[in-house]
mmCIF file of C-alpha atoms in Angstrom:
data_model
loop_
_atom_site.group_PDB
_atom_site.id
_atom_site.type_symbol
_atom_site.label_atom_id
_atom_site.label_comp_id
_atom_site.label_asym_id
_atom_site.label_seq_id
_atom_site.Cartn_x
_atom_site.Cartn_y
_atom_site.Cartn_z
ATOM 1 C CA UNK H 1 73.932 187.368 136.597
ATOM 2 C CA UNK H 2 76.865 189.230 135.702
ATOM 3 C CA UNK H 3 78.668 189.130 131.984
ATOM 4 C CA UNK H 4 81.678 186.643 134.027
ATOM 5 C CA UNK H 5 79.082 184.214 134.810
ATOM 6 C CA UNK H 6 77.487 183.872 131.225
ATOM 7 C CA UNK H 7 80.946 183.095 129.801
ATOM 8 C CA UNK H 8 81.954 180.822 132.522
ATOM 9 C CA UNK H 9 78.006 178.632 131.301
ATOM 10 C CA UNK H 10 78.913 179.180 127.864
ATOM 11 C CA UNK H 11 82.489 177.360 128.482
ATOM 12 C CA UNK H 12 80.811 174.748 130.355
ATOM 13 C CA UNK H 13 78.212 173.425 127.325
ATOM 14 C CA UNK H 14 81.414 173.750 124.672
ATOM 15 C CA UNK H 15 83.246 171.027 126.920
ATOM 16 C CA UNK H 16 80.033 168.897 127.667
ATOM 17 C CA UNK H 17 79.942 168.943 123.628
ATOM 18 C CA UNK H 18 83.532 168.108 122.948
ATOM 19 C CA UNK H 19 83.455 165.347 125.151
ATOM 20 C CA UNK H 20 80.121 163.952 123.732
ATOM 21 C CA UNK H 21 82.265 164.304 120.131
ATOM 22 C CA UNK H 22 84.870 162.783 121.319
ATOM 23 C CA UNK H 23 82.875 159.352 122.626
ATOM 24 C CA UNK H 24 80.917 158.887 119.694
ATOM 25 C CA UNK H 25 84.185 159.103 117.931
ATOM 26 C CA UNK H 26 85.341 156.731 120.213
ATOM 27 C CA UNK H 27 82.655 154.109 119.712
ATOM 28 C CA UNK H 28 82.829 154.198 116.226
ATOM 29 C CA UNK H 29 86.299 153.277 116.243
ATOM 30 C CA UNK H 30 85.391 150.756 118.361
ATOM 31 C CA UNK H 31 83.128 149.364 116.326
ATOM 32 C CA UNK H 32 85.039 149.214 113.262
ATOM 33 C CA UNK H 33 88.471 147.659 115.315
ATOM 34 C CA UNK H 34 85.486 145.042 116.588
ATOM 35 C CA UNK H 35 84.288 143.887 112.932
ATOM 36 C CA UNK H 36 87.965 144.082 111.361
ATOM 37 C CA UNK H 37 88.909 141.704 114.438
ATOM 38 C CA UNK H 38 85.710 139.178 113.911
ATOM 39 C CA UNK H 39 86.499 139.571 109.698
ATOM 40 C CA UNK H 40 90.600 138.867 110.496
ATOM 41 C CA UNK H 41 89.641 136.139 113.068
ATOM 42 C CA UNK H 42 87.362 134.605 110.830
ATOM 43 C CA UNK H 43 90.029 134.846 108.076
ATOM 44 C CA UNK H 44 92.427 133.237 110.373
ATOM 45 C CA UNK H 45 90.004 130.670 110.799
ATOM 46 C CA UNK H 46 89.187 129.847 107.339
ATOM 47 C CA UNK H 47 93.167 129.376 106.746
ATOM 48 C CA UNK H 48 93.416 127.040 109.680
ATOM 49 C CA UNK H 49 90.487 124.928 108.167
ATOM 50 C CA UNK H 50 92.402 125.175 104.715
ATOM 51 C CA UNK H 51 95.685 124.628 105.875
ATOM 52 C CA UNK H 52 94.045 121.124 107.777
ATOM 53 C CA UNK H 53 92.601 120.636 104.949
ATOM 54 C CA UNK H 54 95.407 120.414 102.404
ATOM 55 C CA UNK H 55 97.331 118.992 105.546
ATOM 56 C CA UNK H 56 95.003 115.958 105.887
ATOM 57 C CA UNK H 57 95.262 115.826 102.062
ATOM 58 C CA UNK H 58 98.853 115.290 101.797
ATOM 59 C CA UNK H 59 98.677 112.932 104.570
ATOM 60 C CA UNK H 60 96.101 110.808 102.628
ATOM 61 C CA UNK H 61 98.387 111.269 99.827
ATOM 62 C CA UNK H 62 101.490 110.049 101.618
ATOM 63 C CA UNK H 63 99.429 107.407 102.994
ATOM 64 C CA UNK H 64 98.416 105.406 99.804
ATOM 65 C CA UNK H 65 101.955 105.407 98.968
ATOM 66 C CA UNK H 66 103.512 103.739 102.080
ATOM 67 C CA UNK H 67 102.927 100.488 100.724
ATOM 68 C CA UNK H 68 105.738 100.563 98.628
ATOM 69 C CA UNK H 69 108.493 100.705 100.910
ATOM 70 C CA UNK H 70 107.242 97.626 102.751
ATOM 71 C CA UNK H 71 110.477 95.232 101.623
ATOM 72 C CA UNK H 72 107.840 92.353 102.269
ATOM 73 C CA UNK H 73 105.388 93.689 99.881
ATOM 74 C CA UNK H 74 105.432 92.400 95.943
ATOM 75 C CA UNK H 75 105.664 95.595 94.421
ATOM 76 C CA UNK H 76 108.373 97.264 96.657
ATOM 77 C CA UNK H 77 111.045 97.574 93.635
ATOM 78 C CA UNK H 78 113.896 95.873 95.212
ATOM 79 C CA UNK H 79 111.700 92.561 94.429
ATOM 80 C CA UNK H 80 112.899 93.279 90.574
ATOM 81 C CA UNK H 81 116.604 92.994 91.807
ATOM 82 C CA UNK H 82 115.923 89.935 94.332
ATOM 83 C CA UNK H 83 118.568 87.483 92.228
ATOM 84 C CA UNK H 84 121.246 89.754 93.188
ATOM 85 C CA UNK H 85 120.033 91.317 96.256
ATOM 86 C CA UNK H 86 118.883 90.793 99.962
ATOM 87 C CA UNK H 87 117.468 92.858 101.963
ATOM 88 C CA UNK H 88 117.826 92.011 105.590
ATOM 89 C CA UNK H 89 114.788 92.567 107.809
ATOM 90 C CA UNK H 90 115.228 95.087 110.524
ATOM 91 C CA UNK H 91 118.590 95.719 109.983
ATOM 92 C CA UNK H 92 119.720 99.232 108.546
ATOM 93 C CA UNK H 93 122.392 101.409 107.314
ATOM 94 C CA UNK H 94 123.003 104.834 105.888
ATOM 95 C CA UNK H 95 121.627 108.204 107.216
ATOM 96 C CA UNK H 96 118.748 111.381 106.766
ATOM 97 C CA UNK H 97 117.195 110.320 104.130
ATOM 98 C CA UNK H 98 119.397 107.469 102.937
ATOM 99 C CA UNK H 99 118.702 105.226 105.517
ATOM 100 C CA UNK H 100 117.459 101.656 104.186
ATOM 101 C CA UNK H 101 117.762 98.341 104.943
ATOM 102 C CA UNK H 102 121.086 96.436 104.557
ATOM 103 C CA UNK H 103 121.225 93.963 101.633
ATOM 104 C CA UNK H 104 123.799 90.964 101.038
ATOM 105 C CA UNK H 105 124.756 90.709 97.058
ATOM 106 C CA UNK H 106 125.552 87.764 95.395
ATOM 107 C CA UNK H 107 127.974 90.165 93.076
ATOM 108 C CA UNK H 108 131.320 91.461 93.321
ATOM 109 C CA UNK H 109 132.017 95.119 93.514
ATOM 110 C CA UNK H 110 132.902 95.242 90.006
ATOM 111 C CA UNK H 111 129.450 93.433 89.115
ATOM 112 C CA UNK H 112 127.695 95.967 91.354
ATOM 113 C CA UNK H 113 129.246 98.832 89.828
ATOM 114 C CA UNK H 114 128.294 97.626 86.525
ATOM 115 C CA UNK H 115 124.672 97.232 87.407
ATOM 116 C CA UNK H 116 124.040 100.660 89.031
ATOM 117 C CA UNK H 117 125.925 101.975 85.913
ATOM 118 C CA UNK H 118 123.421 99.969 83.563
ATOM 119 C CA UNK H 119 120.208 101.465 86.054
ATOM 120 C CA UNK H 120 120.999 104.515 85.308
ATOM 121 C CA UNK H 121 121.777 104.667 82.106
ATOM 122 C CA UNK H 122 118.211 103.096 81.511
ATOM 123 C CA UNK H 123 116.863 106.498 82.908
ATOM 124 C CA UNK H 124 119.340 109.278 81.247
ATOM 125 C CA UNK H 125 116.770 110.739 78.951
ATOM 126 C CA UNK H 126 114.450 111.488 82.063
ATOM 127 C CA UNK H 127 114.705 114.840 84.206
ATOM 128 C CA UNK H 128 113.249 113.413 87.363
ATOM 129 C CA UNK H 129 115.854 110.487 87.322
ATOM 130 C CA UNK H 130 118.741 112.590 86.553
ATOM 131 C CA UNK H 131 118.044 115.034 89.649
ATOM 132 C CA UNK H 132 117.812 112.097 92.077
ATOM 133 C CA UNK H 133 121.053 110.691 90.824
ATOM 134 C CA UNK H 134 122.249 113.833 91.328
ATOM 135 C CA UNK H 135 120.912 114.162 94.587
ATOM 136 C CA UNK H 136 122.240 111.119 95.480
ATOM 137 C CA UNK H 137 125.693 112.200 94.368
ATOM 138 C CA UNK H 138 125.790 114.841 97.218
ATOM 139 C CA UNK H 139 127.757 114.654 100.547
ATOM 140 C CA UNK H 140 125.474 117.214 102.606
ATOM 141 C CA UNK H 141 121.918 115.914 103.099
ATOM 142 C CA UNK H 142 120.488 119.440 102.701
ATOM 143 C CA UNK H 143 122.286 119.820 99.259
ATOM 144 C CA UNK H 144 120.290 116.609 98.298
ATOM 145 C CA UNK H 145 116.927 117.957 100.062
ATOM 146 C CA UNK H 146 117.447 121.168 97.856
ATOM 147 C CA UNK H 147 117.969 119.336 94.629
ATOM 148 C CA UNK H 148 114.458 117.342 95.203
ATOM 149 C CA UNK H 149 112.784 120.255 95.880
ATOM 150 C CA UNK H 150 113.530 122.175 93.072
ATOM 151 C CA UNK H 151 112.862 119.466 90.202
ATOM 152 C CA UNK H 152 109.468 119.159 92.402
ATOM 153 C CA UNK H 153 110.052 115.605 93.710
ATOM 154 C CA UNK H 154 108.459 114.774 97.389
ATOM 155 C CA UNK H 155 109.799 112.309 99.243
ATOM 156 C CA UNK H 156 107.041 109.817 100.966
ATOM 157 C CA UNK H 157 108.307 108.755 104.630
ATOM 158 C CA UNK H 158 111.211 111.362 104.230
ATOM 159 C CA UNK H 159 113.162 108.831 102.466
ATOM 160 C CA UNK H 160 114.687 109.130 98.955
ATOM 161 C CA UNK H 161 113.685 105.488 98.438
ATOM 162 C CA UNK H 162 110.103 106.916 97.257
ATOM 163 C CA UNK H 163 109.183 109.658 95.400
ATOM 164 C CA UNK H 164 106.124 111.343 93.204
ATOM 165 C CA UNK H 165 105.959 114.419 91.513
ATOM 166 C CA UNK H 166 102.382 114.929 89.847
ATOM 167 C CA UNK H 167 101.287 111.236 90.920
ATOM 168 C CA UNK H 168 103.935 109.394 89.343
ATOM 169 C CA UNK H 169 105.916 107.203 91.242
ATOM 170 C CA UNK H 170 109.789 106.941 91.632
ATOM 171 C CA UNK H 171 111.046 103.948 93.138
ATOM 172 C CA UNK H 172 115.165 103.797 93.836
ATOM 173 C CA UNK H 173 116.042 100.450 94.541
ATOM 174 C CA UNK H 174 118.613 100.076 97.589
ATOM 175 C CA UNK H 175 121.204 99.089 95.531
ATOM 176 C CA UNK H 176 122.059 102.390 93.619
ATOM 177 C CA UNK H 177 121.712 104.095 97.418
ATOM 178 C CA UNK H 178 123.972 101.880 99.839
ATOM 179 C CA UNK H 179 126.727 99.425 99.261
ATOM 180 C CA UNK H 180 125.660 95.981 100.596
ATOM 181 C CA UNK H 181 127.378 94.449 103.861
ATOM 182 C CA UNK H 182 129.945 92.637 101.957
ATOM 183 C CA UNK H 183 130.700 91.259 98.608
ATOM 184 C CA UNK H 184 130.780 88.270 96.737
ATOM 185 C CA UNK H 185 134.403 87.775 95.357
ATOM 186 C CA UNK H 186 133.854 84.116 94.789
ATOM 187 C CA UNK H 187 132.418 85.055 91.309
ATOM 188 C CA UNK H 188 136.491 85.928 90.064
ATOM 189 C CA UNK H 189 139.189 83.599 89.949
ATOM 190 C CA UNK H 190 141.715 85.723 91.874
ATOM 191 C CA UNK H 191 144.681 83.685 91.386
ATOM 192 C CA UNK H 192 145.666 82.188 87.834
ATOM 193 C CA UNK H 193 148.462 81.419 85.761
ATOM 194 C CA UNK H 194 149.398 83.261 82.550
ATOM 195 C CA UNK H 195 148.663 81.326 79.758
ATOM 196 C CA UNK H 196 147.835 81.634 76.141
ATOM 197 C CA UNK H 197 144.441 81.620 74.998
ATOM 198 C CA UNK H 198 142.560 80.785 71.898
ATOM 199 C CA UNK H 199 139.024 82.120 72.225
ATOM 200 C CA UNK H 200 136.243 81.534 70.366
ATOM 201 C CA UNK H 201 134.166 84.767 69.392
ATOM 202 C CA UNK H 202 129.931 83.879 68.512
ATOM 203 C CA UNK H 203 127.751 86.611 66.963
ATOM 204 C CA UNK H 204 124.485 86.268 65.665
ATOM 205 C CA UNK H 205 125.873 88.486 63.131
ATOM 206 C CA UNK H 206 128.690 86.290 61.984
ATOM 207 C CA UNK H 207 127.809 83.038 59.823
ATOM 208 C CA UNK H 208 130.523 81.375 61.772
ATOM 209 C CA UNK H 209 132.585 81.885 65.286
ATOM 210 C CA UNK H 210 136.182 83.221 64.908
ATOM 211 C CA UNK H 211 139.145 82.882 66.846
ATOM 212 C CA UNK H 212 141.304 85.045 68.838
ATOM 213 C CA UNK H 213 144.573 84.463 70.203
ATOM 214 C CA UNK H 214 145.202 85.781 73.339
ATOM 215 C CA UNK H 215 146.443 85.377 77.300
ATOM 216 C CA UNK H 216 144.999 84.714 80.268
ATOM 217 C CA UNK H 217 146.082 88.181 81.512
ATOM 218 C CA UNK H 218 144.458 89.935 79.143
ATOM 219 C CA UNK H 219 142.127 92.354 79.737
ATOM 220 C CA UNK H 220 138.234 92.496 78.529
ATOM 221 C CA UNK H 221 138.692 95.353 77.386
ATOM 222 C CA UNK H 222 141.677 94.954 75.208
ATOM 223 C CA UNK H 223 139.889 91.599 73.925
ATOM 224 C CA UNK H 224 136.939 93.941 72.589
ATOM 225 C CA UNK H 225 139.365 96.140 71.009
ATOM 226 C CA UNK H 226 140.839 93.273 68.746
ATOM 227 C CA UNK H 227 137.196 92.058 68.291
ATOM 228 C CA UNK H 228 136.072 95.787 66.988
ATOM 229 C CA UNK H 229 139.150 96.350 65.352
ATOM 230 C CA UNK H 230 137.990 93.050 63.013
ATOM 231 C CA UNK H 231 134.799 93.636 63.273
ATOM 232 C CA UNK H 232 135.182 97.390 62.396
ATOM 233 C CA UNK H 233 132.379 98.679 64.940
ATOM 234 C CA UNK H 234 133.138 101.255 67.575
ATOM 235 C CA UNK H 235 131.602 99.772 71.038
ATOM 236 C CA UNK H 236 130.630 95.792 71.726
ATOM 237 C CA UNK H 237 129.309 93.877 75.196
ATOM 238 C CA UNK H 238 131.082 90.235 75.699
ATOM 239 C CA UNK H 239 129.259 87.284 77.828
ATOM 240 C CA UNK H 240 130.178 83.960 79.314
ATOM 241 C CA UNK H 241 127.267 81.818 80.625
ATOM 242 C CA UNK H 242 125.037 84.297 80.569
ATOM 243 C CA UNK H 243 127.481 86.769 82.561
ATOM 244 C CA UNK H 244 128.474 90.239 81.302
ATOM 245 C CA UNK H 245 132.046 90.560 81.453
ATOM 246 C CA UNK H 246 133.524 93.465 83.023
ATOM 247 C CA UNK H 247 136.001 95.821 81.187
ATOM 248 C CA UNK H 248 139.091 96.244 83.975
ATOM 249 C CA UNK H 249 138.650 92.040 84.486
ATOM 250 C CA UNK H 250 141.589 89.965 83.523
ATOM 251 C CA UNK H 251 140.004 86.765 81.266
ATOM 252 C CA UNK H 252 141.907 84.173 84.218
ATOM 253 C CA UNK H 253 139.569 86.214 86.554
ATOM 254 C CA UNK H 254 136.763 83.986 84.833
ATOM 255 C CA UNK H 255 138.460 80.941 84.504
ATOM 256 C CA UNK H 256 138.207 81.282 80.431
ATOM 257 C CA UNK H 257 140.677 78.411 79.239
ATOM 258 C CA UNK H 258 141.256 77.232 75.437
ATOM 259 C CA UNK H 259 138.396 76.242 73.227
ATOM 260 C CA UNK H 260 135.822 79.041 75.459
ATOM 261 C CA UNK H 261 133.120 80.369 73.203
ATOM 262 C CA UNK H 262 131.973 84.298 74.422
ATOM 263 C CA UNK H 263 128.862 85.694 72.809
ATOM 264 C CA UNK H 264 129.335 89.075 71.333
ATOM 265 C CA UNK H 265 126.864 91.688 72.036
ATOM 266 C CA UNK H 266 126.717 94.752 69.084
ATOM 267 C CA UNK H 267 124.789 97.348 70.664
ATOM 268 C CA UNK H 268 122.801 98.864 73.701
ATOM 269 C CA UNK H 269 119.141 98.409 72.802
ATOM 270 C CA UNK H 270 116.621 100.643 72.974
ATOM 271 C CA UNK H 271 114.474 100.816 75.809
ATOM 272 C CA UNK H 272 110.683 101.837 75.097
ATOM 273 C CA UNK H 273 108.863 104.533 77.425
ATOM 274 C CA UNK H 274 106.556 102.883 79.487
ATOM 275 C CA UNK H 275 104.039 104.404 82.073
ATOM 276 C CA UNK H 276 103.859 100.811 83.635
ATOM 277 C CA UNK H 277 106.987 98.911 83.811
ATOM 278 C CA UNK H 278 104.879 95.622 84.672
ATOM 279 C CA UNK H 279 103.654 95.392 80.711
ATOM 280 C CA UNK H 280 107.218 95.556 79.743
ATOM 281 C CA UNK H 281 107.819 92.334 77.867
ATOM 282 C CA UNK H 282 109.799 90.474 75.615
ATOM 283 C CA UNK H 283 107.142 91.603 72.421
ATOM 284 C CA UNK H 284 107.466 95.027 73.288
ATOM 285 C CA UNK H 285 111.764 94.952 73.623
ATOM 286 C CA UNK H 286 111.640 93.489 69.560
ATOM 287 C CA UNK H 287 108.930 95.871 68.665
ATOM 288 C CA UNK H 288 111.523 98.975 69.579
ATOM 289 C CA UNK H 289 114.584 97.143 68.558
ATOM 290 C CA UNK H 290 113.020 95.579 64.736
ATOM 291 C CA UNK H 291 116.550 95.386 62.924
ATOM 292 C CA UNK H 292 118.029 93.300 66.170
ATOM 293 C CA UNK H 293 118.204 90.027 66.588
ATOM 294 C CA UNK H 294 116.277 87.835 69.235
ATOM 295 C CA UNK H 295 119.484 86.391 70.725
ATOM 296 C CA UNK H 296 121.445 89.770 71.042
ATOM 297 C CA UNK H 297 118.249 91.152 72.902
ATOM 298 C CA UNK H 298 117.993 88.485 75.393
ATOM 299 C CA UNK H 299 121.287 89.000 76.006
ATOM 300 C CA UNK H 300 120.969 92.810 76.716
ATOM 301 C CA UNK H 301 117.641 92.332 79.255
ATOM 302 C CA UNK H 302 117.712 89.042 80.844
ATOM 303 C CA UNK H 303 121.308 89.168 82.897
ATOM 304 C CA UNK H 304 120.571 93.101 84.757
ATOM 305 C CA UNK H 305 117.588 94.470 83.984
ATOM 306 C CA UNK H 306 115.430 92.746 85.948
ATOM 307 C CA UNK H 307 113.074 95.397 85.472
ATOM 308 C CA UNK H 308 111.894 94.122 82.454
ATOM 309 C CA UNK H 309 110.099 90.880 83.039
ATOM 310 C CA UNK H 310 112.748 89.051 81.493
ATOM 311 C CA UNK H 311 114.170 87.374 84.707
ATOM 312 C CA UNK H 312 111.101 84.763 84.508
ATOM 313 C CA UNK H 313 111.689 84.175 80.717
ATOM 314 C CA UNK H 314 111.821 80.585 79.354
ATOM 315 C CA UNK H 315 112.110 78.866 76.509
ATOM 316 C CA UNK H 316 108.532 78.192 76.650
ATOM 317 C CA UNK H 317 107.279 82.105 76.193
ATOM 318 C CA UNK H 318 110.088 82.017 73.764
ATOM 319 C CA UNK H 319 108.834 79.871 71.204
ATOM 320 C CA UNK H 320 105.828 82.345 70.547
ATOM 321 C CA UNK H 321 109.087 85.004 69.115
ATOM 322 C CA UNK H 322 109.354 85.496 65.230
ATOM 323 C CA UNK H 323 112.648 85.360 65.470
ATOM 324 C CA UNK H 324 113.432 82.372 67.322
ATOM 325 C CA UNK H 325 115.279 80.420 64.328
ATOM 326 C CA UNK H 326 118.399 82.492 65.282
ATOM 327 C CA UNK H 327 118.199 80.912 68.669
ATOM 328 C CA UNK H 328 117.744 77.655 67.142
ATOM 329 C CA UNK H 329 121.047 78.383 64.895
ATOM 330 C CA UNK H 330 122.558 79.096 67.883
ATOM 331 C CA UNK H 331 121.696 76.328 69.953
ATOM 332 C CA UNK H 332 121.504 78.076 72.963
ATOM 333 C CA UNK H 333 121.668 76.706 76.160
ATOM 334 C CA UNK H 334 118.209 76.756 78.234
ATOM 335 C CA UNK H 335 119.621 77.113 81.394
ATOM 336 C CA UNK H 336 121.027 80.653 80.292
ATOM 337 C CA UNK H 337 117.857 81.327 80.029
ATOM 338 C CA UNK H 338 116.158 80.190 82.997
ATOM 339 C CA UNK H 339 118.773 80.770 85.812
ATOM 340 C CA UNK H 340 117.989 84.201 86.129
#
């Protein structure tokens, strides 16, 4: 064997090595891509399970909730506004999230802007209430989606009617959502003569009712001003029959003649914080509001916020009230009380 032939052998084992380098290189990457694939597929699988998991839970979470939007149901919130409000069964109006059922009002649009005005104000101190107000201010649906989402509220059904943010409930009545089918203008005289007026004024306040002379096309509003200029106080709430007057109303709007007592409200009582609106009661409204007087509360809760028990007051429940000898003074009509 020549020197040629010993380097050509020599050549030959060098590539039978490199290739036997090269495979178990080969297999061990193998390997390795094969047990990062089973660990990343069972990591994918884990996720899935979680994601079902926390999928099923929000489900079950949505689920116990759905209850509440059933208009048929005793605790859907609309029930609270049912003397002024109807919803109509499988009838529906508004958009996205908006969309509810249409209502009839007994109120005119006046009365109805009142009220919403009044809801809301009962819920300016909270964060979550302010946001859906605000939400519900918006013309783009996606503005309102946004809004939600940040302050953390989740809508149930993908309707704004229902909310929760760390299990507690929001419930927006349809009223301060959609305008109702029509309204009630039978409520306002809409054609009266001018005439003069002498009205009586009756405060729990006052020893005695005073008079003020006036006209027929007066204003509310400028009535309260010559009541608070008298009375030197800065704000004041008038009623007839039970029935908040409206500001921009003219007195012949409510057929107010000679010889018509109003009931002067002073202030806007305190509400108290409740976690269960249910145990909200006529005990608790005196307990926050000590230096006011029975009357002047019953006036403030019993017309339009229905969300406070008071609707289903009587004179009955009544009698059990310290302060019922300035109803007595008063002699107040029972059917004020009981008609709403």
């Amino acid at each position: 064997m020549n020197d040629d032939d010993g380097e050509e052998l020599c050549a030959g084992d060098s590539d039978d090595g490199d290739d036997q380098d090269v495979q178990e290189v080969m297999m061990m990457l193998s390997l390795k891509i094969s047990r990062m694939l089973m660990k990343l597929a069972i990591e994918i699988n884990q996720s899935i399970i979680l994601c079902s998991n926390k999928s099923k839970e929000l489900y079950y979470q949505e689920d116990q909730y759905l209850h509440l939007l059933d208009i048929q149901n005793p605790v859907n919130v609309n029930h609270k506004y049912a003397n002024h409000f109807t919803l109509i069964q499988n009838k529906y109006t508004g958009i996205g999230i908006r969309l509810t059922n249409q209502y009839t009002t007994n109120l005119s649009k006046s009365e109805w802007e009142l009220m919403q005005n009044q809801f809301w104000d009962s819920y300016k101190d909270s964060t979550h209430w302010s946001s859906i107000r605000n939400a519900l201010s918006q013309d783009d649906e996606q503005s309102s989606i946004t809004i939600l989402m940040l302050s953390k509220l989740k809508m149930i059904n993908n309707t704004i009617q229902l909310l929760i943010s760390d299990k507690q409930v929001f419930q927006v009545p349809v009223f301060v959502i959609n305008e109702p089918i029509s309204w009630n203008n039978e409520h306002l005289v809409l054609h009266f003569e001018k005439s003069s007026l002498k009205v009586s004024i009756r405060s729990s306040k006052l020893p005695k009712d005073f008079l003020i002379e006036t006209e027929s096309t007066s204003t509310v509003l400028e009535v309260k001003q010559k009541i608070l200029e008298v009375a030197k106080e800065r704000t004041c709430r008038l009623y007839l029959n039970g029935r908040e007057l409206v500001d921009k109303n003219y007195l012949g709007n409510y057929d107010i003649t000679s010889g018509t007592i109003l009931l002067k409200c002073h202030l806007q009582h305190q509400k108290p914080e409740l976690d269960d609106i249910t145990t909200y009661n006529i005990n608790k409204i005196i307990e926050t509001n000590k230096s006011a007087s029975i009357f002047e509360l019953i006036l403030d809760n019993c017309k339009f916020n229905m969300d406070t028990s008071l609707n289903s007051c009587n004179m009955l429940n009544l009698q059990n009230i310290p302060k019922i000898d300035s109803l007595k003074r008063l002699t107040l009509d029972y059917n004020f009380i009981t008609k709403f």
